[in-house]
Short mmCIF file of C-alpha atoms and ligand atoms in Angstrom, two decimals:
data_model
loop_
_atom_site.label_atom_id
_atom_site.label_comp_id
_atom_site.label_asym_id
_atom_site.label_seq_id
_atom_site.Cartn_x
_atom_site.Cartn_y
_atom_site.Cartn_z
CA MET A 2 -15.21 -20.13 69.30
CA GLU A 3 -16.46 -16.38 70.48
CA GLN A 4 -12.50 -15.60 69.77
CA LEU A 5 -12.03 -17.22 66.10
CA LEU A 6 -15.74 -15.28 65.43
CA GLN A 7 -14.15 -12.16 66.79
CA GLN A 8 -10.75 -12.94 65.27
CA ILE A 9 -12.70 -12.93 61.57
CA ALA A 10 -14.90 -9.73 62.03
CA ASP A 11 -11.28 -7.76 62.73
CA TYR A 12 -9.86 -9.46 59.70
CA LYS A 13 -12.70 -8.79 57.65
CA LYS A 14 -12.48 -4.89 58.62
CA GLU A 15 -8.69 -4.53 57.89
CA ILE A 16 -9.28 -6.23 54.53
CA GLU A 17 -12.16 -4.13 53.44
CA SER A 18 -10.42 -1.18 54.09
CA PHE A 19 -7.16 -2.20 52.49
CA SER A 20 -6.06 -0.43 49.33
CA ALA A 21 -2.93 -0.94 47.41
CA ALA A 22 -1.18 1.64 45.55
CA ASP A 23 0.62 -0.30 43.05
CA SER A 24 1.33 -4.06 42.33
CA ALA A 25 3.73 -4.46 44.74
CA ALA A 26 1.21 -3.57 47.52
CA VAL A 27 -1.19 -6.22 45.84
CA GLU A 28 1.87 -8.89 46.06
CA GLU A 29 2.27 -7.70 49.45
CA PHE A 30 -1.61 -8.44 50.46
CA ARG A 31 -1.28 -11.62 48.82
CA ILE A 32 1.80 -12.96 50.87
CA LYS A 33 0.26 -11.56 54.02
CA TRP A 34 -3.28 -13.38 53.45
CA LEU A 35 -3.05 -15.71 51.09
CA GLY A 36 0.35 -16.98 51.18
CA THR A 37 1.45 -20.65 52.61
CA LYS A 38 2.28 -18.88 55.69
CA GLY A 39 -0.56 -16.27 55.30
CA LEU A 40 -3.43 -15.69 57.61
CA VAL A 41 -5.98 -17.44 55.79
CA LYS A 42 -3.60 -20.62 56.52
CA THR A 43 -3.19 -19.56 60.16
CA ILE A 44 -6.87 -19.26 61.20
CA MET A 45 -7.90 -22.29 58.90
CA GLY A 46 -5.57 -23.84 61.57
CA GLU A 47 -7.55 -23.05 64.49
CA MET A 48 -10.31 -25.41 63.34
CA LYS A 49 -8.69 -28.30 65.51
CA ASN A 50 -9.46 -25.88 68.71
CA VAL A 51 -12.97 -25.89 68.37
CA PRO A 52 -15.38 -28.13 70.03
CA ASN A 53 -16.68 -31.20 68.13
CA GLU A 54 -20.54 -30.23 67.75
CA GLN A 55 -19.64 -26.31 66.49
CA LYS A 56 -16.95 -27.81 63.75
CA LYS A 57 -19.69 -27.59 61.04
CA ASP A 58 -20.38 -23.82 61.58
CA ALA A 59 -17.01 -23.14 62.11
CA GLY A 60 -15.87 -24.86 58.84
CA GLN A 61 -18.69 -22.78 57.01
CA LEU A 62 -17.55 -19.34 58.69
CA LEU A 63 -13.63 -19.86 57.85
CA ASN A 64 -14.64 -21.05 54.05
CA GLU A 65 -16.44 -17.45 53.60
CA PHE A 66 -13.50 -15.89 54.95
CA LYS A 67 -11.33 -17.36 52.55
CA GLN A 68 -13.58 -16.65 49.54
CA PHE A 69 -14.19 -13.01 50.95
CA THR A 70 -10.27 -12.67 50.97
CA GLU A 71 -9.60 -13.98 47.46
CA ALA A 72 -12.54 -11.85 45.89
CA LYS A 73 -10.56 -8.78 47.41
CA PHE A 74 -7.15 -9.95 46.18
CA GLU A 75 -8.98 -10.26 42.53
CA GLU A 76 -10.30 -7.03 42.60
CA LEU A 77 -7.09 -5.44 43.92
CA SER A 78 -5.37 -7.30 41.10
CA GLN A 79 -7.60 -5.99 38.18
CA GLN A 80 -7.04 -2.57 39.50
CA SER A 81 -3.61 -2.90 39.72
CA VAL A 82 -3.60 -3.74 36.22
CA ALA A 83 -5.60 -1.25 34.99
CA SER A 84 -3.35 1.41 37.08
CA ASP A 85 -0.19 -0.25 35.66
CA ILE A 86 -1.23 0.52 31.97
CA ASP A 87 0.82 3.26 30.33
CA LEU A 88 -1.56 4.56 27.91
CA SER A 89 1.34 6.78 26.18
CA LEU A 90 2.92 3.51 24.59
CA PRO A 91 2.18 2.31 21.16
CA GLY A 92 -0.76 -0.34 20.82
CA ASP A 93 0.35 -4.16 20.19
CA GLU A 94 0.48 -4.49 16.80
CA LEU A 95 -2.77 -7.04 15.10
CA PRO A 96 -2.12 -9.66 12.64
CA VAL A 97 -3.50 -8.61 9.53
CA GLY A 98 -5.04 -10.59 7.13
CA ALA A 99 -4.62 -10.75 3.21
CA ARG A 100 -7.01 -11.38 0.30
CA HIS A 101 -5.73 -14.48 -1.79
CA PRO A 102 -4.21 -13.65 -4.92
CA ILE A 103 -6.83 -15.71 -6.69
CA THR A 104 -9.57 -13.16 -5.26
CA LEU A 105 -7.18 -10.44 -5.85
CA MET A 106 -7.58 -11.21 -9.80
CA LYS A 107 -10.87 -12.53 -9.62
CA ASN A 108 -12.30 -9.42 -8.43
CA ARG A 109 -10.25 -7.28 -10.79
CA ILE A 110 -11.53 -9.08 -13.74
CA ILE A 111 -15.55 -8.99 -12.07
CA SER A 112 -14.90 -4.96 -11.80
CA ILE A 113 -13.97 -4.58 -15.11
CA PHE A 114 -17.10 -6.39 -16.73
CA GLN A 115 -19.35 -5.19 -14.21
CA ARG A 116 -18.73 -1.57 -15.55
CA LEU A 117 -19.97 -3.01 -18.72
CA GLY A 118 -23.08 -4.24 -16.99
CA PHE A 119 -22.34 -7.96 -16.39
CA ALA A 120 -23.96 -9.47 -13.38
CA VAL A 121 -21.96 -12.08 -11.65
CA ALA A 122 -23.77 -15.46 -11.38
CA GLU A 123 -22.61 -18.48 -9.23
CA GLY A 124 -23.54 -22.42 -9.81
CA PRO A 125 -23.07 -25.43 -7.99
CA GLU A 126 -19.48 -27.18 -8.03
CA ILE A 127 -21.42 -30.74 -8.00
CA GLU A 128 -23.13 -31.33 -11.00
CA ASP A 129 -25.26 -33.61 -13.11
CA ASP A 130 -24.24 -34.75 -16.74
CA PHE A 131 -26.92 -32.92 -18.47
CA HIS A 132 -25.80 -29.34 -17.38
CA ASN A 133 -21.84 -30.12 -17.69
CA PHE A 134 -21.96 -31.97 -20.93
CA THR A 135 -24.80 -32.23 -22.58
CA ALA A 136 -26.68 -28.84 -22.64
CA LEU A 137 -23.29 -27.79 -23.90
CA ASN A 138 -23.49 -29.98 -27.11
CA LEU A 139 -20.99 -32.21 -25.93
CA PRO A 140 -21.83 -35.67 -27.54
CA GLU A 141 -21.76 -38.87 -25.63
CA HIS A 142 -18.32 -40.02 -27.01
CA HIS A 143 -16.77 -36.72 -26.35
CA PRO A 144 -13.05 -37.04 -24.77
CA ALA A 145 -14.04 -34.55 -22.34
CA ARG A 146 -16.34 -36.88 -20.70
CA ASP A 147 -13.66 -39.68 -20.12
CA MET A 148 -12.55 -40.89 -16.59
CA GLN A 149 -9.56 -39.39 -17.15
CA ASP A 150 -10.62 -35.62 -17.11
CA THR A 151 -13.50 -35.62 -14.78
CA PHE A 152 -13.91 -36.57 -11.36
CA TYR A 153 -17.33 -38.66 -11.43
CA VAL A 154 -19.20 -39.35 -7.92
CA GLN A 155 -18.92 -43.02 -7.10
CA GLN A 156 -22.57 -43.55 -5.70
CA ASN A 157 -24.27 -41.69 -8.77
CA PRO A 158 -22.02 -41.78 -12.01
CA ASP A 159 -24.44 -38.90 -13.24
CA TRP A 160 -22.88 -36.50 -10.90
CA LEU A 161 -19.49 -35.16 -11.25
CA LEU A 162 -17.56 -32.12 -10.30
CA ARG A 163 -18.00 -29.46 -12.66
CA THR A 164 -14.96 -29.46 -14.98
CA HIS A 165 -15.86 -25.72 -16.23
CA THR A 166 -17.94 -22.94 -14.96
CA SER A 167 -20.32 -23.32 -17.89
CA ASN A 168 -22.91 -25.22 -16.02
CA THR A 169 -23.57 -21.78 -14.59
CA GLN A 170 -24.19 -20.61 -18.30
CA ILE A 171 -26.66 -23.42 -18.91
CA ARG A 172 -28.54 -22.44 -15.38
CA GLU A 173 -29.06 -18.83 -16.09
CA MET A 174 -30.03 -19.80 -19.71
CA GLU A 175 -32.91 -22.29 -18.39
CA LYS A 176 -34.14 -19.56 -16.04
CA GLY A 177 -35.58 -18.23 -19.54
CA LYS A 178 -35.17 -14.23 -18.16
CA LEU A 179 -33.72 -12.71 -21.54
CA PRO A 180 -31.90 -11.04 -22.10
CA ILE A 181 -28.77 -12.44 -20.19
CA ARG A 182 -25.68 -10.57 -19.54
CA VAL A 183 -23.40 -12.37 -16.85
CA ILE A 184 -20.39 -13.45 -15.71
CA CYS A 185 -19.86 -16.90 -13.96
CA PRO A 186 -16.55 -16.81 -11.62
CA GLY A 187 -16.06 -20.51 -9.73
CA ARG A 188 -13.77 -23.21 -9.05
CA VAL A 189 -13.49 -26.32 -11.49
CA TYR A 190 -12.23 -29.71 -11.30
CA ARG A 191 -10.07 -31.70 -13.71
CA ASN A 192 -8.52 -35.39 -12.87
CA GLU A 193 -4.77 -33.66 -13.91
CA THR A 194 -1.72 -34.74 -12.15
CA VAL A 195 -0.87 -31.82 -9.99
CA SER A 196 2.59 -30.39 -10.87
CA ALA A 197 4.19 -26.66 -11.16
CA ARG A 198 1.99 -25.95 -14.08
CA SER A 199 -1.61 -27.60 -13.74
CA HIS A 200 -3.65 -28.81 -10.55
CA CYS A 201 -6.67 -30.75 -10.21
CA PHE A 202 -8.70 -27.86 -8.90
CA PHE A 203 -8.50 -24.34 -10.62
CA HIS A 204 -10.71 -21.40 -11.31
CA GLN A 205 -12.52 -20.02 -14.03
CA ILE A 206 -14.85 -17.17 -15.04
CA GLU A 207 -16.72 -16.87 -17.97
CA GLY A 208 -19.15 -14.32 -19.62
CA LEU A 209 -22.55 -15.14 -21.33
CA TYR A 210 -24.29 -12.70 -23.45
CA ILE A 211 -27.17 -13.33 -25.07
CA ASP A 212 -29.97 -10.97 -26.71
CA GLU A 213 -31.22 -10.07 -30.12
CA ASN A 214 -28.83 -9.16 -32.82
CA VAL A 215 -25.59 -10.15 -30.64
CA SER A 216 -22.95 -10.55 -33.19
CA PHE A 217 -19.05 -11.51 -32.90
CA ALA A 218 -18.42 -7.59 -33.42
CA ASP A 219 -19.86 -7.06 -29.80
CA LEU A 220 -17.63 -9.79 -28.84
CA LYS A 221 -14.82 -8.67 -29.85
CA GLN A 222 -15.44 -4.95 -28.63
CA THR A 223 -16.16 -6.64 -25.40
CA LEU A 224 -12.66 -8.10 -24.96
CA TYR A 225 -10.99 -5.43 -26.39
CA PHE A 226 -12.22 -3.21 -23.59
CA PHE A 227 -11.09 -6.02 -21.24
CA VAL A 228 -7.53 -6.31 -22.14
CA LYS A 229 -7.08 -2.68 -22.35
CA GLU A 230 -8.53 -2.24 -18.98
CA MET A 231 -6.59 -5.35 -17.81
CA TYR A 232 -3.19 -5.21 -19.48
CA GLY A 233 -2.83 -1.68 -20.53
CA LYS A 234 -3.46 0.08 -23.74
CA ASP A 235 -0.49 -1.23 -25.71
CA VAL A 236 -1.55 -4.43 -25.51
CA LYS A 237 -1.91 -5.87 -28.96
CA VAL A 238 -4.76 -8.56 -29.38
CA ARG A 239 -5.06 -11.33 -32.09
CA PHE A 240 -8.16 -13.79 -32.62
CA ARG A 241 -7.17 -17.34 -33.87
CA PRO A 242 -9.93 -19.36 -35.36
CA SER A 243 -10.47 -22.44 -32.82
CA TYR A 244 -13.05 -25.56 -32.08
CA PHE A 245 -15.14 -25.54 -28.87
CA PRO A 246 -18.74 -28.03 -29.27
CA PHE A 247 -20.68 -25.25 -27.58
CA THR A 248 -19.34 -22.21 -29.99
CA GLU A 249 -19.62 -21.68 -33.31
CA PRO A 250 -17.66 -19.90 -34.50
CA SER A 251 -14.95 -20.18 -31.94
CA ALA A 252 -11.73 -18.39 -31.42
CA GLU A 253 -8.82 -18.41 -28.97
CA MET A 254 -7.85 -14.95 -28.12
CA ASP A 255 -3.99 -14.16 -27.52
CA ILE A 256 -2.37 -10.88 -26.24
CA SER A 257 1.11 -9.98 -26.83
CA CYS A 258 3.30 -10.93 -24.15
CA THR A 259 3.40 -8.08 -20.92
CA LEU A 260 6.74 -9.80 -20.09
CA CYS A 261 8.81 -9.31 -23.06
CA ASN A 262 6.17 -7.04 -24.67
CA GLY A 263 6.28 -9.15 -27.94
CA GLU A 264 9.73 -9.93 -28.28
CA GLY A 265 9.87 -13.71 -27.59
CA CYS A 266 10.75 -15.08 -23.84
CA SER A 267 10.54 -18.22 -22.04
CA VAL A 268 7.00 -17.45 -20.52
CA CYS A 269 5.60 -17.00 -23.86
CA LYS A 270 7.64 -20.00 -25.54
CA LYS A 271 9.29 -17.41 -27.61
CA THR A 272 6.16 -16.77 -29.57
CA GLY A 273 5.65 -13.07 -28.23
CA TRP A 274 1.76 -14.18 -27.66
CA LEU A 275 -0.01 -15.75 -24.67
CA GLU A 276 -3.52 -17.28 -24.86
CA ILE A 277 -5.73 -16.08 -22.50
CA LEU A 278 -9.12 -17.33 -22.98
CA GLY A 279 -11.36 -19.18 -25.61
CA CYS A 280 -14.67 -17.78 -26.81
CA GLY A 281 -17.33 -17.95 -29.83
CA MET A 282 -20.86 -17.41 -30.65
CA ILE A 283 -23.13 -19.81 -28.69
CA HIS A 284 -24.01 -22.76 -30.84
CA PRO A 285 -27.90 -22.65 -31.45
CA ASN A 286 -28.03 -26.24 -30.13
CA VAL A 287 -26.89 -25.01 -26.69
CA LEU A 288 -29.68 -22.41 -27.05
CA SER A 289 -32.68 -24.89 -28.03
CA ASN A 290 -31.22 -27.35 -25.59
CA CYS A 291 -32.00 -24.11 -22.86
CA GLY A 292 -35.24 -23.69 -24.32
CA ILE A 293 -34.12 -20.41 -26.15
CA ASP A 294 -35.24 -19.72 -29.57
CA PRO A 295 -32.08 -19.82 -31.67
CA ASN A 296 -34.02 -18.05 -34.76
CA LYS A 297 -34.40 -15.17 -32.73
CA TYR A 298 -31.60 -14.87 -30.26
CA THR A 299 -28.08 -15.07 -30.46
CA GLY A 300 -25.23 -14.96 -28.09
CA TYR A 301 -21.57 -14.79 -27.11
CA ALA A 302 -19.49 -16.79 -24.47
CA TRP A 303 -15.94 -16.46 -23.22
CA GLY A 304 -13.87 -18.11 -20.63
CA MET A 305 -10.41 -17.85 -19.11
CA GLY A 306 -8.71 -19.44 -16.03
CA ILE A 307 -8.07 -17.05 -13.43
CA GLU A 308 -4.98 -18.81 -12.11
CA ARG A 309 -2.62 -18.17 -15.26
CA PRO A 310 -3.25 -14.36 -15.31
CA ALA A 311 -2.39 -14.06 -11.24
CA LEU A 312 0.87 -15.91 -12.10
CA LEU A 313 1.34 -13.55 -14.85
CA LYS A 314 0.48 -10.85 -12.43
CA TYR A 315 2.35 -11.43 -9.42
CA GLY A 316 5.46 -13.20 -10.76
CA ILE A 317 4.37 -16.64 -9.32
CA ASN A 318 5.94 -20.03 -10.82
CA ASP A 319 4.31 -22.56 -9.32
CA ILE A 320 0.36 -22.99 -8.97
CA ARG A 321 0.52 -25.31 -6.46
CA LEU A 322 1.27 -22.35 -4.06
CA PHE A 323 -2.02 -21.22 -4.14
CA SER A 324 -3.65 -24.09 -2.42
CA GLU A 325 -0.70 -24.94 -0.15
CA ASN A 326 -2.05 -22.06 2.53
CA ASP A 327 1.40 -21.53 3.39
CA VAL A 328 1.51 -17.85 5.22
CA ARG A 329 4.58 -16.99 4.23
CA PHE A 330 3.65 -17.01 0.78
CA LEU A 331 -0.29 -15.35 1.48
CA LYS A 332 1.58 -12.73 3.60
CA GLN A 333 2.84 -11.16 0.42
CA PHE A 334 -0.10 -10.11 -0.54
CA THR A 335 -1.25 -7.68 2.64
CA SER A 336 -0.87 -4.77 0.20
CA ALA A 337 -1.54 -6.21 -2.94
CA VAL A 338 -4.46 -5.03 -5.41
ZN1 ZN B 405 7.37 -13.20 -23.59
#
């Protein structure tokens, strides 16, 4: 036992004073002390020569010695890693994410309207019948309420996945703080067959302006500004009369095709025009439904999809690519704006 104690003390001294110049010396240290034929193993073998009544103390000592040696090796390895680093080498490339093309398009649209004083408002994606339909002047028999178009929540038939972002407009109007000038971006859901051209969920952005003396001229001027900022000064705009239950009068707005400059191509179906949004003056019934006096206030609203302009801008031919999470697709937008 005396001999064993002396041996451990000597080894400890040797290990303590050891220092490694490079990783090869660290490896030598490991083989000498901790290898399969190393000194730690050998001295552990001495246990069999220790008298039974001292085995417990000896075992403890030997274990401590083993841990001491392992700790030293750990320290040497870390020092060696540090000294092996060549600071003049170029660093490892970090994977850089990219914004999703839908986000890029959404931000682009938002930034144009923010310059005109529009604030951004958001609303719930699970909505009740009133905020998605009734308040918007959609009578009970309206086809948009049909099960084929809307996802209803089974537990409560009054709940549904919103079919447009107009629910956010209703919720803004209900707050009763006038005037209102907001844009409402968000995801919407329709019970549609998924194909290259349509999906069961997509994104919309809607605008709403309510104040005294807001006219259709204000609406047109705002949208003209948007189109020039978005598609360039040479793009032509036309309004076509249309019908929506929540606006009166209502219109669809087209722009001259940005791909063929109005000459006719497959994207514009040879018409030279692309339909980009629907708009109109807010129906007095909608204002009344939200507690706003239609005799005092008027307002306009417009709404557009985000997928379609993104498809056009980035030359994407399948709407499903947006939601497939394929890194090969998403990576292409690393430097896009
Ligand atoms: Zn065209």
